[in-house]
XYZ file of C-alpha atoms in Angstrom:
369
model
C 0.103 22.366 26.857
C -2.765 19.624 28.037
C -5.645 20.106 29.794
C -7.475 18.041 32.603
C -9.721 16.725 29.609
C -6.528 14.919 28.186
C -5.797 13.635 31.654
C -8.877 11.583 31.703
C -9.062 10.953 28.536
C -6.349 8.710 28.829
C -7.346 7.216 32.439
C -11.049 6.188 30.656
C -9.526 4.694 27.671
C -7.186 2.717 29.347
C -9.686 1.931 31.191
C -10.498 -2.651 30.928
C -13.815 -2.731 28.250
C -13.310 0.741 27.174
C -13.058 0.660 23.887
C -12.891 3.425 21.226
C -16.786 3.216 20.663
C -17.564 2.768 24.343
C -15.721 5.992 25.490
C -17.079 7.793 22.476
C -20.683 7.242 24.241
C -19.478 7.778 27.439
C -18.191 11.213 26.142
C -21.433 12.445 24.629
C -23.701 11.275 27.212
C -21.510 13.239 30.227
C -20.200 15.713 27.835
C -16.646 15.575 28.849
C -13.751 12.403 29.794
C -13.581 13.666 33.545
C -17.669 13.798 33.980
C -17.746 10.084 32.285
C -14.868 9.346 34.900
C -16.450 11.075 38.041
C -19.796 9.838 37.227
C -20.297 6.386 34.927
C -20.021 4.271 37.888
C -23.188 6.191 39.629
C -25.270 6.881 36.899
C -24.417 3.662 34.100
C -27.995 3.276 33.513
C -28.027 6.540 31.367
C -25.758 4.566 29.141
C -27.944 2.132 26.565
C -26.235 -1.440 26.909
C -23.847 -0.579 29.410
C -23.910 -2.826 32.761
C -21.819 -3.326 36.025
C -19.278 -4.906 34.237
C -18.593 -2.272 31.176
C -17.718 0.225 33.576
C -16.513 -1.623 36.438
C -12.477 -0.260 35.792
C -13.407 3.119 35.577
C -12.133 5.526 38.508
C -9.380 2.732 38.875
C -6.706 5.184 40.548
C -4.069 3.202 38.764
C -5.137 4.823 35.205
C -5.297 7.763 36.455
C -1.458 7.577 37.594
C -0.325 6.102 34.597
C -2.596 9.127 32.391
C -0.291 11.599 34.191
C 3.203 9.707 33.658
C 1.505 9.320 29.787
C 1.547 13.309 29.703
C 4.920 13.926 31.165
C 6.269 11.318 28.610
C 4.265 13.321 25.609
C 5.335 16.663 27.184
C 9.215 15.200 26.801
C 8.625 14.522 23.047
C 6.726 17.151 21.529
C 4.211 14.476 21.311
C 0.505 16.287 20.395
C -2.834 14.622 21.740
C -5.866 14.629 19.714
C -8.794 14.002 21.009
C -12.128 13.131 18.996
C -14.562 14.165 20.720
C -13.022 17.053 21.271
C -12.708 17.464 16.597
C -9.333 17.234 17.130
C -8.661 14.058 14.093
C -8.543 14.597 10.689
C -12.189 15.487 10.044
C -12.446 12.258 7.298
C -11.558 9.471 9.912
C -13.796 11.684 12.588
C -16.663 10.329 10.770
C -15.969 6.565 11.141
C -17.989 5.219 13.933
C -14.585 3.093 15.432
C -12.331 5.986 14.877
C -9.494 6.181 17.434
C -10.638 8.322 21.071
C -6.886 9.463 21.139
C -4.638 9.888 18.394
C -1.347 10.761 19.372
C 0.614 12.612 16.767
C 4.409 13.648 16.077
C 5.048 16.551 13.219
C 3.023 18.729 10.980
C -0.140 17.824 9.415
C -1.791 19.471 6.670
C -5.631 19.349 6.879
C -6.214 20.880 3.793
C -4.469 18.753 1.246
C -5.458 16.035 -0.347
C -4.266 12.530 0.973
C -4.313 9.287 -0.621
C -3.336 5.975 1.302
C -1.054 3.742 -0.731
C 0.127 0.344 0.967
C 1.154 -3.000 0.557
C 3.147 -5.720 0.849
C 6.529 -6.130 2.903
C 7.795 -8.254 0.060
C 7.480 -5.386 -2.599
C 8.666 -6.818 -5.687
C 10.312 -4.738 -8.913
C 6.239 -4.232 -10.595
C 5.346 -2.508 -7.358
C 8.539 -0.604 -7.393
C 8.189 0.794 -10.827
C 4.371 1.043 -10.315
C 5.002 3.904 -7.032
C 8.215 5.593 -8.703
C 6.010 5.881 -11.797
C 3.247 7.303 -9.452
C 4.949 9.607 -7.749
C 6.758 10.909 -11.253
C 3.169 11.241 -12.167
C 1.902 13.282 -9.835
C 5.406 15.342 -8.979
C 3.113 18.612 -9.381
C 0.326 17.817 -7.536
C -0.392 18.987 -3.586
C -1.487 16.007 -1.919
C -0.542 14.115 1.395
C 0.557 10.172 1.306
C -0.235 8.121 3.808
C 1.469 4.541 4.906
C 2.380 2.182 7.700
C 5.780 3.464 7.632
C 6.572 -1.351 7.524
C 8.958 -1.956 5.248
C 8.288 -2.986 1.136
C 5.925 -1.123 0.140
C 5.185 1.367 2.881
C 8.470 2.557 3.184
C 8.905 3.149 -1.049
C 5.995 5.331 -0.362
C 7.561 7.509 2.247
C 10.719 7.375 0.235
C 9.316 8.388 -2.849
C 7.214 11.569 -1.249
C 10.641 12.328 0.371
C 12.802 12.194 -2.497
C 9.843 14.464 -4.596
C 8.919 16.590 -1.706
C 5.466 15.358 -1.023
C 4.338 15.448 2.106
C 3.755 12.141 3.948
C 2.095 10.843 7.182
C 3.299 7.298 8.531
C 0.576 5.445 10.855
C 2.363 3.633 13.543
C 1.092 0.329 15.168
C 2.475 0.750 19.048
C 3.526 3.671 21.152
C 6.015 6.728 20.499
C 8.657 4.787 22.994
C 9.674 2.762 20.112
C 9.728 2.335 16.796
C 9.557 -0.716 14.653
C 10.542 -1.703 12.390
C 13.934 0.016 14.173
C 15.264 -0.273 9.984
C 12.587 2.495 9.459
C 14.105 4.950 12.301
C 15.951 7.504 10.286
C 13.137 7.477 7.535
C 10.871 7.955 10.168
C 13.048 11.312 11.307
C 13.475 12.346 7.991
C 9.540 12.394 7.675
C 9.358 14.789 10.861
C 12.484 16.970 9.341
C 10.554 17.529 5.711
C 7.577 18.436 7.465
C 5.281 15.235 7.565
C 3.726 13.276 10.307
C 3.580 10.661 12.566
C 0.212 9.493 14.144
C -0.617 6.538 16.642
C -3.474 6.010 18.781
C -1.107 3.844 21.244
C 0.178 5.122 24.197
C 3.590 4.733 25.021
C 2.992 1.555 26.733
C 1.591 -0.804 24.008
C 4.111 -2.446 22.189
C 4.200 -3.371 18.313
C 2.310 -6.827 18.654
C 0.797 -8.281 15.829
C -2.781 -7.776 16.751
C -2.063 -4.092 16.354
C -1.547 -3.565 12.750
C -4.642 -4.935 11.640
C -6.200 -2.238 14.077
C -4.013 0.841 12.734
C -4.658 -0.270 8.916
C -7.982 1.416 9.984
C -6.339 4.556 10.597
C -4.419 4.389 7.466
C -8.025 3.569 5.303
C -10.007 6.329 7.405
C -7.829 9.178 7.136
C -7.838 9.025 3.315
C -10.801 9.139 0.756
C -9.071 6.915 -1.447
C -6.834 3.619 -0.938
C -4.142 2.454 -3.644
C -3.267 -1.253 -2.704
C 0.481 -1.667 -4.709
C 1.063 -5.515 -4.148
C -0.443 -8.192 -1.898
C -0.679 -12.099 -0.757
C -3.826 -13.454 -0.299
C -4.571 -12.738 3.349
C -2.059 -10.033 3.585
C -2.802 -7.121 5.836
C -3.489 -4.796 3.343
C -6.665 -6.850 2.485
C -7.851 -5.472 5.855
C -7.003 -1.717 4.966
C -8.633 -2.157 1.916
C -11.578 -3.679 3.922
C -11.430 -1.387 6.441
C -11.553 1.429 3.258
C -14.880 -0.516 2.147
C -17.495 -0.327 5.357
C -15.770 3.611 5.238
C -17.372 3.962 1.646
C -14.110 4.976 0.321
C -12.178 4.239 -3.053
C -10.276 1.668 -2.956
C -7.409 0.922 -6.283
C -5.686 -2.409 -7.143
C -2.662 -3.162 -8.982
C -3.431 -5.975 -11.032
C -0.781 -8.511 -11.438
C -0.089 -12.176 -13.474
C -2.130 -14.522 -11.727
C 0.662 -16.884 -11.016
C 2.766 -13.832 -8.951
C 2.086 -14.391 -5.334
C 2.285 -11.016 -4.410
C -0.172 -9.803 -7.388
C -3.363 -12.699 -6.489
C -4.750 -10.568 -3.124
C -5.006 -7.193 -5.702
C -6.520 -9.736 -8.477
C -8.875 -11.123 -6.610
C -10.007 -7.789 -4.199
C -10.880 -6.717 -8.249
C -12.332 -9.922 -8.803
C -14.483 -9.386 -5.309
C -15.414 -5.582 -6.997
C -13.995 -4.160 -3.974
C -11.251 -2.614 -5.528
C -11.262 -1.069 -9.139
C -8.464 -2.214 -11.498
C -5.274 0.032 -12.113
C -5.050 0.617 -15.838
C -2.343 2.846 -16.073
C -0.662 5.782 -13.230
C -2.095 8.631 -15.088
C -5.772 7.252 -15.324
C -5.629 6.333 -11.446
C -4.487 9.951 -10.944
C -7.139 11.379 -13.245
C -9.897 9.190 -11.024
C -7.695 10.392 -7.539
C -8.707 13.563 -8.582
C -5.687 15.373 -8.207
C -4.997 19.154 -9.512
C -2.147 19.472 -11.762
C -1.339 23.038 -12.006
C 0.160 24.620 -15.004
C 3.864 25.156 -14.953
C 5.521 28.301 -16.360
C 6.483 26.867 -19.328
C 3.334 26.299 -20.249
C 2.268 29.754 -19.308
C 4.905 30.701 -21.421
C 4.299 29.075 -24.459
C 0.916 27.947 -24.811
C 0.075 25.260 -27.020
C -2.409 26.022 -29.733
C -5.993 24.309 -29.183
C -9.197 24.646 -30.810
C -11.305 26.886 -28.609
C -14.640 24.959 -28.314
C -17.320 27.119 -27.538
C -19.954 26.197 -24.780
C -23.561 27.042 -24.614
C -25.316 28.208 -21.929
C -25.676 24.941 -20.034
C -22.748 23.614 -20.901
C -20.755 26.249 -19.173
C -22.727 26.129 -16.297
C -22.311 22.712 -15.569
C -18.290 22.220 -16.826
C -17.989 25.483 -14.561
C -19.424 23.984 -11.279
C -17.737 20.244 -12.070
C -14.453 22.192 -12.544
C -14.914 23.914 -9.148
C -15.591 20.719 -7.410
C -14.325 17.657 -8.514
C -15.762 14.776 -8.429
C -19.256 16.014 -7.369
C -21.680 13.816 -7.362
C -25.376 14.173 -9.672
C -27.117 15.306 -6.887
C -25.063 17.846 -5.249
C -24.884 18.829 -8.966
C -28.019 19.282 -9.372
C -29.098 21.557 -6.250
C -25.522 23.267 -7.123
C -26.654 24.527 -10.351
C -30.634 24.151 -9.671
C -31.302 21.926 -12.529
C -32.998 18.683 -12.633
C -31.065 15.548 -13.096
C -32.575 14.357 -16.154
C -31.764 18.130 -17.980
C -28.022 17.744 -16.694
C -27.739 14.105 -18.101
C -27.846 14.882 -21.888
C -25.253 18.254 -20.937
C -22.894 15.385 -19.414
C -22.908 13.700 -22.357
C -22.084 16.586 -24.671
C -19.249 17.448 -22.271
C -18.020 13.855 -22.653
C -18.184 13.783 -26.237
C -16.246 17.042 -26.413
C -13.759 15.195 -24.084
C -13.938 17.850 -21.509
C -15.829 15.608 -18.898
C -14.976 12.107 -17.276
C -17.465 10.291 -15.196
C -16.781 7.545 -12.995
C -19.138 4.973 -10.436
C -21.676 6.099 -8.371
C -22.624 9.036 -10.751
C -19.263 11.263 -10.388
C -18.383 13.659 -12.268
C -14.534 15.370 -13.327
C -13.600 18.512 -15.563
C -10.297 17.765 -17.855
């Protein structure tokens, strides 16, 4: 089931100094965890910045004894170990420079859906209640993945409400598979692993759920997605730093706006305020700019509802057609897509607006309707 690579894997990132970016260049310039292991200690001046001191843990035979009790405990749990440099993440949070060396995982995981982080505050109030069942009534015919810190408040609405309308849902933990916290959360976290979701952690099974670690897995939670809905949340509440974290990613990141005198509405007021979140109008525009693919039901297979027909010319088809295939494209793609120049697909967006079968959105995006 694991491999030597996994072995030393673990020994070099427990490893003291190791960090996630340090054994990611250890990894490419040796090509493998058990070179980097066999051979940093000799040959450290390969490594750019890297001194006595970086590497001075590595080989420790201590590590290397723990990294095999680590697999017998994963072996005894059905616990899988992804490893990036091996393309073993979720290919969106493989591209962020700090992402997690080792992510251990528990469940299924569906690479191909959609995802779409929602968090926020452990003090969810009845707004933010409303505001996710409404959400997840919304989109109760869409394929998509949610993704949470499985805390309680708002985290554990979302996993509740995916549950309760089958949507699958991933729940990022912030310490090791030996435990689980908060222990309120235990049979919603098996329930998550019976209806065919996930849980991921990039803790092994000795860290424990200290405080330090949730800011660090709110990365995980703002990597894995391309978009971040933030519910409810204090000023300096830790979903600041998943929306933050969702920021340097280049990802969209949603607010619920709130009253400005509601504590648990000023951190989403004043991310907006900050422009690093855009404002929540309503559930069904947030969906619309999320992307997601509603598909016909039968009934309206059945019995169609009469529409005028509006007929497209040449140009317009072309470019409704390829925006339809791939939403949210951006001008450029677009553009080499279709081979047109920008400035002849412009005025063509703007027909397709007018005829209300385009929306655009920041940064020059583009989505059929």
């Amino acid at each position: 089931m694991y491999s030597e690579e996994h072995l030393y894997s673990i020994a070099l990132r427990e490893s003291s100094l190791i960090g996630d970016i340090n054994f990611h260049k250890l990894v490419r310039t040796f090509g493998s965890a058990k070179s980097a292991w066999e051979n940093a200690r000799k040959e450290y001046k390969k490594l750019d910045g890297f001194g006595k001191k970086i590497i001075s843990d590595i080989e420790n035979p201590e590590h290397l004894t723990f990294a095999e009790q680590e697999l017998k405990f994963c072996e005894r749990n059905n616990i899988i170990i992804n490893l990036r440099h091996r393309n073993n993440l979720p290919s969106l949070l493989n591209e962020c420079d700090d992402a997690p060396a080792i992510l251990y995982q528990k469940g299924t995981f569906d690479a191909s859906r959609q995802k779409v982080s929602i968090v926020g505050t452990r003090n969810i109030t009845a707004y933010g209640k409303q505001f996710i069942h409404d959400f997840f009534e919304e989109t109760a015919s869409c394929h998509f993945t949610s993704v949470s810190g499985l805390a309680l408040g708002v985290d554990k609405e979302v996993h509740e409400q995916s549950l309760h309308h089958q949507v699958a849902t991933i729940g990022v933990l912030a310490h090791g598979f030996h435990t689980l916290y908060p222990s309120k959360n235990k049979k919603l976290a098996e329930k998550i692993l019976e209806e065919g979701g996930a849980l991921f952690t990039e803790f092994n099974s000795s860290r424990k759920p200290d405080r330090e670690n949730f800011i660090q897995r709110n990365r995980i939670v703002a990597g894995i997605s391309p978009a971040t809905v933030v519910v409810e949340t204090a000023f300096g509440g830790g979903s600041i730093s998943t929306a933050t974290y969702a920021n340097v990613y280049n990802r969209e990141v949603y607010a619920l706006p709130g009253r400005i005198t509601d504590k648990q509405s000023q951190g989403c007021n004043h991310l907006i305020f900050q422009h690093k979140a855009s404002a929540i109008s309503t559930v069904k525009d947030l969906v619309d700019q999320l992307g997601f693919h509603k598909p016909k039901s039968k009934t309206e297979e059945l019995f169609p509802y009469s529409e005028v027909a509006v007929q497209f010319t040449g140009n317009q088809k072309i470019v409704f057609d390829a925006i339809f295939e791939n939403p949210n494209i951006s001008l450029d793609d677009l553009a080499d897509k279709i081979s047109l120049s920008s400035h002849k697909i412009l005025p063509v967006i703007l027909e397709l607006e007018l005829l209300g079968k385009l929306k655009s959105f920041s940064g020059r995006q583009f989505l059929a309707i």
